[in-house]
């Protein structure tokens, strides 16, 4: 069966085409095309305006479609999968309307897909154009941490399509905090990769802080004199809070961390390049320590042996390093999965995979009136 998937929930116009075969022991996938067109227009404004994103999707979706169809050699499509939320509603509608036109032309069903489910399933493809999902492998229950520009949540999964949200951010998403702090430092949008680049250079230049100490603090076992609550205890210039690191729940809060950066800049500005790098490193350490600490605790409580990390922020190389090390120390039997670098951000390949499972399990409504954009759709 061939699936065409459309993703337009934020600032990437994406179409992917895959072929899926059910074999005895596994489901086999071939990627025929996977086109991502990133709207660079937002970079100059430091954020995404929904009306502008919508206009750009309308402008680009036809050429993205032509590109994807050509690359896949114009196959006959059996079903269409489209992201219906969460995301920016005006942007989502562009993809939905496009899906509806194609579905009508080809008389085939549309499967509405939750963007976050896509991020969870984005860990399956490897770097080649073929991958498969084993039917008998025991991976459940599994835990997923989704960290993107709009979301920060921990989800317990007993089986596909059965999701329990066990914690989420109470204010800003992790990616949003990276973007806002980058903006305060005068760095371009999207800020995540920029902060990461500065932080990495700062870690190389100064030996004040090691990977070991970040892992130890995330695991709550870092001992040092002058411990001041949840503050960083390293004697570097900048110290930022680790919000909610000791709270018993699995919720997050990143807005206080962002405000702490704002106050630091107000009190210590104008910033030198060195100060900017130190802030980037301390901010990245703080955000990652909280993410790792809560996720590790959830793994222990729910006794899960598989961890999936997805969403734009999962591209962060230091986050990946700290997670791998912390999990290895916690329990070497826990297996951690990240998407390939290319699939950490938004793409339609992950929507195609999610759409296929929804179709196969008949977990979708055949009523076309139910295909509506929902900016706040939850899992
Ligand atoms: O999943 P995604 O592409 O779009 C949403 O659904 O939001 O995530 C985008 C977010 C942005 O906030 C971006 O700054 C962040 O992911 N991001 C990163 C890195 N690469 C992208 N954050 C931290 N470190 C990175 N290397
Ligand atoms: Zn996303």
Coordinates of N, CA, C and O and ligand atoms in Angstrom, one line a residue, residues 7 9-10 12 86 115-116 119 147-151 310-312 344-347 350, ligand 2:
X7 N 2.3 17.4 6.0 CA 2.5 18.0 7.3 C 2.7 19.6 7.1 O 3.7 20.0 6.4
X9 N 2.0 21.8 10.1 CA 1.5 22.4 11.4 C 2.2 23.6 11.9 O 1.7 24.4 12.7
X10 N 3.5 23.9 11.3 CA 4.2 25.1 11.8 C 4.8 25.7 10.6 O 4.1 26.3 9.7
X12 N 7.2 24.3 8.4 CA 7.8 23.4 7.3 C 6.6 22.9 6.5 O 5.7 22.4 7.0
X86 N -1.5 18.9 17.1 CA -1.6 20.3 17.4 C -0.7 21.2 16.5 O 0.2 20.6 15.8
X115 N 0.2 15.3 15.3 CA 1.6 15.6 15.0 C 2.6 15.0 16.1 O 3.7 14.5 15.8
X116 N 2.1 14.9 17.3 CA 3.0 14.4 18.4 C 3.2 12.9 18.3 O 4.2 12.3 18.6
X119 N 6.0 12.5 15.9 CA 7.3 12.6 16.6 C 7.7 11.3 17.3 O 8.9 11.0 17.3
X147 N 10.1 16.8 23.0 CA 10.6 18.2 23.3 C 10.7 19.0 21.9 O 11.5 18.7 21.1
X148 N 9.8 19.9 21.8 CA 9.8 20.7 20.5 C 9.6 22.1 20.8 O 9.6 22.6 21.9
X149 N 9.3 22.9 19.7 CA 9.0 24.3 19.9 C 7.7 24.6 20.6 O 7.5 25.7 21.2
X150 N 6.8 23.7 20.5 CA 5.4 23.9 21.1 C 5.1 23.0 22.3 O 4.2 23.2 23.0
X151 N 5.9 21.9 22.5 CA 5.6 20.9 23.5 C 6.8 20.4 24.3 O 7.9 20.4 23.8
X310 N 11.9 12.5 21.1 CA 11.6 13.1 19.8 C 11.3 14.5 19.8 O 11.2 15.1 20.9
X311 N 11.2 15.1 18.7 CA 10.9 16.6 18.6 C 12.2 17.4 18.3 O 13.3 16.8 18.5
X312 N 12.0 18.6 17.8 CA 13.1 19.4 17.4 C 14.3 19.5 18.4 O 15.5 19.4 18.0
X344 N 14.6 14.7 13.4 CA 14.3 15.3 14.7 C 13.2 16.5 14.5 O 12.4 16.6 15.3
X345 N 13.4 17.2 13.4 CA 12.5 18.3 13.2 C 11.2 17.8 12.5 O 11.0 16.6 12.3
X346 N 10.3 18.8 12.1 CA 9.1 18.4 11.4 C 9.3 17.8 10.1 O 10.1 18.3 9.3
X347 N 8.5 16.7 9.7 CA 8.6 16.1 8.4 C 7.3 15.3 8.2 O 6.6 15.0 9.2
X350 N 7.2 10.9 9.3 CA 6.6 10.5 10.6 C 5.1 10.5 10.5 O 4.4 9.6 11.2
Ligands
LIG2 ZN1 7.1 19.1 15.7

